[in-house]
Every structure is written in C-alpha cells, then in structure tokens.
C-alpha cells in the first residue's frame, strides 16, 4: 500500500474513531519503517480516546513539531467533559512543550482557552491571553474568537468587548475567519444585550459567504433572539438553506423565551413535518411560553407531544408543565403532573407549592411543603416564599409564623423584603 493511500486511510479512521483498525495499521506502518505518518497515527489514537497509546507513541517520536503537540493538548481538552484529569494533562503537556522549546501556535492557544472554560478558571485564561499577546497572536482569528468566548462565558463583558475590538481590527486588515471563529463571536455577542456587535459580525459573515454554514447561521439566530430581536432571529432562520435540529431548537426556544407560545407551537409542528424531533430544553421552553396563553388548549397539545416523545419523566419538563398549567388556571392538571414525577427535586416541590399558593389553596400548599421536608429535601428561600405566601393569602397566621421561625432558626435562610 502506498504512503498516500495509508495516509488517507488514517484520516478516515480518525474521523470514524476506529481504534482496532487504526492499531493494526500502525503495526503495518512500523513494519514498513514509515516515520512520516506518526502524527496521523497519533491523531487516530487521540480521536479514539486511546490516550495511553497516544502518549507512548508521542514519547517515541524523535522529533515533535507543533502539530504533534497540538494533537495531544487539544485532544485532552476536548475529552475532558467526563474526565477532569484530562484537562490537567492538556495543560501539563503545554508546560512540557515550552520546557522543550516547542513553539505554540494559534491552535494551541485556542484549545487552552477552551480548557480554561472547562476548568471555570478565568485567571488562567488571562495569563494565557498575556502570553499569547507576547508571542504576537493578538491578530489571530482563531485566538481572538476563543478569547471573546472565554471572557463572555465568565461574564467579563469589558474584556469580551476588547477582544471583539481585536476582531474588528482583523476585519479591517483583511484577515479571514472561519466557521468556528464566527460561531464563537456570535455566541459571545449573545450575552451583551445589544444586537449591534452581532450585526457587524453578520455583515462580515455574508461577505465571506459563511451564512450558508448551518453552525454559523444557527449562532446568528441565537444571537438575535437572546438580544431581544426575535424578528431578525426569524429572518436569519428563514434565510437558512439547510436547517438541522440545532437550528429548529434555537428558533423555537427563542420564541418560547419571548413568551410567544403560539408561534413556538407552529414552528414545532413544522419541525415535525421535517421529520426532526426537539430536545428536552426546547420542549420545556415551549411549555413555559404556553403559560402566557389564556387557553390551555395549546398547552395540552404540547403535553401530548411530550408524552408521545417520551419526555414526560424529565424533571425540567414536569416543572414547566406544573407552572404552565397553574398559570392557565388548571391546578388539577398541575397537581396530576406533579404526582407523575417519580423523584421530584426541590424545583418540582417548589413549583407545586407555589401553584397551590397562586390558586389560594393554602392547606394543600402547606401539606405539600411538610411532605417535602419529610422526604429530606432542604428548602431554599423560594420554597419558603411559596409556603409563606400561601399562609398569608389563606389567613394561616400561626402556620406562617411557624414556617418563618423554621426558615430562620433551623435552615438559616435569612428573609428579604419578599418574605
């Protein structure tokens, strides 16, 4: 087999995550004495999460270039969601890279910034940012987009705006971005409360023809929706030539969060016609928005979809259903939804307590609260507010005083103006 054919085969195996065949091919490459394919074999092991094999091969490499270092560093970062130790391994390989006089590039820093987000450590991110600037990566699209995402994730708006300013400089100097760059920038600008930065990115996206990319277009929809412009979010959605589940979920959640339940349900029906199914978060958002609709008919239709799709046991769905039925005036349906939850959490208990309080059913609210305590669930300020509100509206003064003392003395929940 020629080297080019083996190279293509290794690329395919990396995409497929085929460890067994990759290991066999590695043995074949070793027998042939081909060292030029070591990085591609390393990539196969990393993509297959076979890090023991990846580290062994890496240590055997006579020369390690930045591509080899990046394969391990970004590999460990990308596989850290279930194994936090992988994050520390990624950073330890970066340190080793520097000690061995290896030179990081924009891909290295992009991976490390994503690692900082996983670690929830903004300070390490700042230190890396300073180091990246020192090495001259301040005008890299890859680094800039990761920085915007990093600072926005930690709520450091001014830092995110500064990083966005760097993107504007890059744009003026004609530096081109990619789909990852634009998606990251749009996600970050979703948190700023204004569409203006996002509109600037949108115009650049169109000029560079990235508006045909599903990932970028979905991020555009999300940006407009989260910044309060559901009209432009819908225009961006309608302009998409290809839509996937993420695209549909994004626009439906957008309508749901703006309290436009009827429009969200219409889109849900269209989504079903495209033979696509929503996720748990989307359905919970639609249910919540249905609570703003005077009639419970729409809510019952969505509830039927939820049961059909098998999402009814999810606590987030149950909590949304309890709240929505309560706001629509159907406390019986809210109670029924609560009774179907196998293991209600604090939010579920609080939802039904507040539902009973909202409908003036003080006795039922206090009974549910007491039952929650008997299950060992520790109430928070919101749960106490629900039961105190029920006592206030129901004229249960002694009960109210009992719960107030319980709140402050036993659970050390200190009252605010609402309590």
XYZ file of C-alpha atoms in Angstrom:
419
model
C 0.000 0.000 0.000
C 1.399 3.419 -0.978
C 2.101 6.070 1.664
C -0.600 8.381 0.243
C -3.189 5.585 0.480
C -2.192 4.767 4.065
C -2.371 8.486 4.898
C -5.937 8.755 3.549
C -6.926 5.585 5.392
C -5.612 7.010 8.680
C -7.589 10.232 8.174
C -10.748 8.188 7.653
C -10.081 6.056 10.738
C -9.591 9.203 12.842
C -12.970 10.547 11.714
C -14.672 7.206 12.393
C -12.913 6.675 15.741
C -11.887 3.162 14.662
C -9.243 2.143 17.224
C -8.827 -1.539 16.348
C -8.196 -0.993 12.630
C -6.017 2.034 13.441
C -3.825 -0.060 15.765
C -3.463 -2.731 13.070
C -2.472 -0.133 10.503
C 0.027 1.331 12.996
C 1.712 -2.072 13.186
C 1.824 -2.230 9.384
C 3.405 1.267 9.227
C 6.053 0.291 11.816
C 6.986 -2.805 9.788
C 7.403 -0.653 6.690
C 9.554 1.792 8.665
C 7.451 4.833 7.636
C 8.018 7.605 10.214
C 6.326 10.365 8.242
C 2.871 9.059 9.259
C 3.435 9.155 13.026
C 1.392 12.318 13.547
C -1.579 10.884 11.665
C -1.399 7.689 13.753
C -1.190 9.867 16.870
C -4.323 11.670 15.695
C -6.154 8.347 15.292
C -5.326 7.357 18.890
C -6.387 10.776 20.199
C -9.703 10.736 18.294
C -10.332 7.215 19.633
C -9.555 8.484 23.169
C -6.805 5.848 23.409
C -4.529 8.234 25.289
C -2.186 5.561 26.688
C -1.264 4.576 23.126
C -1.142 8.236 22.063
C 1.259 9.174 24.885
C 3.501 6.149 24.222
C 3.737 6.990 20.504
C 4.326 10.664 21.292
C 7.232 9.805 23.637
C 8.792 7.577 20.937
C 8.753 10.336 18.315
C 12.327 11.527 17.591
C 11.097 14.971 16.530
C 7.893 16.606 17.764
C 6.533 19.558 15.840
C 3.671 21.856 16.859
C 1.110 19.631 15.099
C 2.057 16.686 17.328
C 1.909 18.824 20.491
C -1.472 20.253 19.443
C -2.896 16.798 18.766
C -2.292 15.795 22.394
C -3.070 19.144 24.055
C -6.366 19.765 22.236
C -7.202 16.054 22.417
C -7.016 16.080 26.210
C -9.050 19.314 26.395
C -11.760 18.005 24.068
C -12.107 14.786 26.092
C -12.328 16.476 29.493
C -16.109 16.677 29.979
C -16.204 13.364 31.878
C -12.556 13.246 32.964
C -11.295 16.469 34.553
C -7.830 14.915 34.904
C -7.523 15.131 31.103
C -7.670 18.927 31.373
C -4.663 18.982 33.687
C -2.826 16.607 31.354
C -3.506 19.008 28.479
C -2.014 21.917 30.434
C 0.918 19.783 31.647
C 1.797 18.913 28.028
C 1.689 22.631 27.197
C 4.176 23.278 30.021
C 6.365 20.435 28.758
C 6.136 21.888 25.246
C 7.546 25.193 26.496
C 10.279 23.465 28.525
C 11.341 21.541 25.412
C 11.497 24.802 23.451
C 8.430 23.969 21.392
C 6.601 26.917 19.876
C 2.812 27.087 20.385
C 0.572 28.414 17.617
C -2.975 29.772 17.428
C -4.472 26.260 17.556
C -2.601 25.587 20.822
C -3.980 28.727 22.446
C -7.491 28.119 21.118
C -7.522 24.694 22.764
C -6.119 26.033 26.035
C -8.713 28.826 26.201
C -11.431 26.203 25.802
C -9.720 24.310 28.620
C -9.986 27.390 30.854
C -13.739 27.449 30.245
C -13.978 23.772 31.255
C -11.866 24.482 34.355
C -14.040 27.546 35.120
C -10.815 29.495 35.683
C -10.765 32.986 34.181
C -7.429 33.874 35.802
C -5.504 31.169 33.917
C -7.249 32.453 30.786
C -5.970 35.977 31.451
C -2.410 34.700 31.954
C -2.584 32.740 28.703
C -4.005 35.825 26.969
C -0.966 37.872 28.068
C 1.360 35.125 26.870
C -0.445 34.933 23.506
C -0.084 38.713 23.091
C 3.625 38.474 23.928
C 4.064 35.885 21.163
C 2.178 38.054 18.643
C -1.077 36.097 18.354
C -3.267 39.144 19.042
C -4.438 39.317 15.400
C -5.236 35.617 15.019
C -8.902 34.892 14.218
C -8.625 31.550 15.987
C -7.232 33.090 19.176
C -9.499 36.158 19.033
C -12.725 34.165 18.757
C -11.697 31.860 21.610
C -10.883 34.895 23.764
C -14.284 36.500 23.125
C -15.924 33.206 24.059
C -13.786 32.855 27.194
C -14.477 36.319 28.582
C -18.166 36.235 27.662
C -18.563 32.856 29.382
C -17.268 34.320 32.653
C -19.407 37.467 32.328
C -16.338 39.677 31.803
C -18.143 41.931 29.345
C -15.461 44.634 29.035
C -12.762 42.060 28.307
C -15.059 40.405 25.767
C -15.675 43.765 24.113
C -11.909 44.376 23.964
C -11.414 41.003 22.277
C -14.232 41.867 19.889
C -12.374 45.101 19.067
C -9.410 42.948 18.055
C -11.735 41.097 15.682
C -12.688 44.439 14.103
C -9.008 45.228 13.568
C -8.540 41.828 11.944
C -11.520 42.534 9.714
C -10.143 45.902 8.607
C -6.793 44.325 7.824
C -8.495 41.721 5.657
C -7.817 38.706 7.903
C -10.369 36.000 7.084
C -12.184 33.977 9.716
C -13.703 30.505 9.586
C -16.947 28.915 10.789
C -15.521 28.345 14.275
C -14.409 31.980 14.539
C -17.811 33.387 13.582
C -19.795 30.914 15.707
C -17.690 31.767 18.762
C -18.007 35.517 18.196
C -21.774 35.287 17.729
C -22.204 33.147 20.862
C -20.215 35.703 22.832
C -22.193 38.672 21.493
C -25.409 36.909 22.555
C -24.633 37.962 26.126
C -24.174 41.714 25.531
C -27.805 42.864 25.489
C -27.350 44.624 22.139
C -27.510 43.399 18.544
C -25.024 45.958 17.197
C -21.825 43.879 17.613
C -23.691 40.844 16.249
C -24.896 42.832 13.230
C -21.284 43.757 12.428
C -20.339 40.080 12.537
C -23.435 39.231 10.460
C -22.353 41.560 7.647
C -18.863 40.012 7.641
C -20.398 36.519 7.634
C -22.410 37.396 4.496
C -19.399 38.974 2.755
C -17.291 35.889 3.399
C -20.190 33.534 2.433
C -20.358 31.798 5.815
C -24.116 32.397 6.011
C -24.555 29.068 4.191
C -22.909 27.253 7.126
C -25.526 25.686 9.453
C -23.432 26.230 12.592
C -22.873 29.922 11.853
C -26.482 30.545 10.794
C -27.808 28.869 13.956
C -25.492 31.080 16.042
C -26.922 34.117 14.207
C -30.487 33.094 15.095
C -29.443 32.590 18.718
C -27.641 35.940 18.897
C -30.656 37.932 17.664
C -33.090 36.016 19.889
C -31.020 36.391 23.065
C -30.555 40.102 22.434
C -34.319 40.607 22.252
C -34.725 40.849 18.458
C -36.927 37.855 17.645
C -37.927 39.413 14.296
C -34.357 39.380 12.948
C -33.848 35.951 14.502
C -36.753 34.675 12.405
C -35.365 36.366 9.264
C -31.993 34.688 9.825
C -33.760 31.343 10.345
C -35.916 31.711 7.205
C -32.811 32.604 5.164
C -31.125 29.281 6.011
C -30.864 26.949 3.031
C -30.203 23.934 5.284
C -31.579 23.523 8.800
C -30.693 20.870 11.362
C -32.129 20.009 14.804
C -29.988 22.721 16.438
C -31.393 25.378 14.068
C -35.009 24.442 14.810
C -34.382 24.173 18.552
C -32.720 27.596 18.580
C -35.599 29.480 16.916
C -38.291 27.608 18.885
C -36.528 28.316 22.197
C -36.179 31.950 21.079
C -39.933 32.277 20.592
C -40.575 30.396 23.833
C -38.321 32.691 25.872
C -40.099 35.716 24.408
C -43.429 34.325 25.629
C -44.713 33.691 22.088
C -46.206 30.267 22.752
C -48.498 30.066 19.701
C -45.645 30.880 17.269
C -43.390 28.363 19.046
C -46.034 25.637 18.662
C -46.459 26.445 14.952
C -42.714 26.032 14.466
C -42.782 22.787 16.451
C -45.378 21.394 14.024
C -43.232 22.470 11.062
C -40.247 20.776 12.684
C -42.198 17.518 12.968
C -43.120 17.793 9.268
C -39.372 17.899 8.540
C -39.094 14.585 10.465
C -36.973 16.181 13.204
C -37.581 15.936 16.950
C -36.966 18.676 19.552
C -34.843 18.166 22.659
C -35.776 18.447 26.359
C -34.735 22.108 26.643
C -36.820 23.113 23.604
C -39.959 21.415 24.892
C -39.527 22.918 28.380
C -39.208 26.367 26.782
C -42.383 25.888 24.699
C -44.301 24.683 27.757
C -43.185 27.736 29.742
C -44.327 30.066 26.964
C -47.729 28.310 26.840
C -48.369 29.590 30.361
C -48.723 33.051 28.802
C -51.548 31.857 26.509
C -55.043 32.366 28.030
C -56.375 28.993 26.839
C -54.896 25.662 27.977
C -55.611 24.052 24.564
C -52.161 24.812 23.151
C -50.503 23.567 26.325
C -52.456 20.297 26.169
C -51.340 19.783 22.552
C -47.686 20.255 23.515
C -48.194 17.991 26.524
C -49.478 15.291 24.171
C -46.324 15.674 22.028
C -44.187 15.368 25.167
C -45.855 12.112 26.231
C -45.603 10.736 22.685
C -41.876 11.557 22.509
C -41.253 10.103 25.976
C -40.028 13.302 27.647
C -42.623 13.407 30.457
C -40.331 11.836 33.132
C -37.765 14.666 32.761
C -37.865 16.971 35.783
C -37.333 20.145 33.701
C -40.390 19.229 31.591
C -42.502 18.360 34.644
C -41.554 21.630 36.376
C -42.511 23.629 33.277
C -45.818 21.757 32.935
C -46.745 22.389 36.593
C -46.041 26.120 36.262
C -47.766 26.441 32.890
C -50.958 24.576 33.919
C -51.096 26.667 37.085
C -50.858 29.932 35.119
C -53.531 28.685 32.697
C -55.872 28.129 35.639
C -55.788 24.310 35.706
C -54.467 23.426 39.178
C -55.861 19.875 38.818
C -53.622 19.256 35.765
C -50.655 20.838 37.562
C -51.218 18.500 40.531
C -51.522 15.497 38.211
C -48.182 16.362 36.539
C -46.536 16.581 39.960
C -47.899 13.188 41.030
C -46.403 11.554 37.915
C -42.843 12.630 38.807
C -41.031 9.615 40.282
C -38.304 11.553 42.119
C -39.265 15.233 42.428
C -36.388 17.609 43.125
C -36.512 20.894 45.067
C -37.632 22.824 41.954
C -40.501 20.363 41.373
C -41.706 20.591 45.003
C -41.412 24.385 44.927
C -43.342 24.577 41.631
C -46.362 22.726 43.009
C -46.265 24.611 46.357
C -46.327 27.930 44.505
C -49.066 26.630 42.196
C -51.321 25.850 45.170
C -50.453 29.227 46.738
C -51.269 31.028 43.466
C -54.740 29.411 43.461
C -55.391 30.242 47.139
C -55.164 26.608 48.278
C -53.193 27.273 51.451
C -53.946 23.946 53.152
C -52.716 21.917 50.157
C -49.606 24.108 49.828
C -48.617 23.563 53.482
C -49.300 19.823 53.254
C -47.015 19.526 50.228
C -44.325 21.621 51.981
C -44.443 19.365 55.062
C -44.303 16.280 52.833
C -41.221 17.715 51.106
C -39.500 18.137 54.482
C -40.362 14.546 55.421
C -38.525 13.385 52.273
C -35.384 15.141 53.484
C -35.460 17.861 50.823
C -33.811 21.038 52.143
C -35.959 24.093 51.233
C -34.429 27.310 49.929
C -35.683 30.902 50.069
C -38.001 30.420 47.060
C -39.686 27.352 48.609
C -40.236 29.237 51.886
C -41.579 32.224 49.964
C -44.153 29.917 48.323
C -45.427 28.417 51.567
C -45.402 31.800 53.412
C -47.352 33.331 50.538
C -49.918 30.514 50.831
C -50.262 31.123 54.584
C -50.626 34.870 54.045
C -53.402 34.533 51.431
C -55.143 31.753 53.395
C -55.108 33.579 56.730
C -52.956 30.874 58.383
C -51.113 33.238 60.755
C -49.821 30.616 63.235
C -48.668 28.344 60.440
C -46.942 31.266 58.764
C -45.055 32.169 61.959
C -44.061 28.509 62.380
C -42.563 28.373 58.867
C -40.861 31.750 59.334
C -39.124 30.534 62.514
C -38.268 27.264 60.784
C -36.729 29.210 57.907
C -34.506 31.445 60.062
C -33.683 29.163 63.021
C -33.452 25.666 61.513
C -32.428 26.307 57.899
C -30.553 29.632 58.297
C -32.415 31.110 55.340
C -32.475 34.823 56.041
C -35.581 36.773 54.955
C -35.574 39.549 52.397
C -38.288 42.084 51.546
C -40.412 39.436 49.740
C -40.522 37.148 52.777
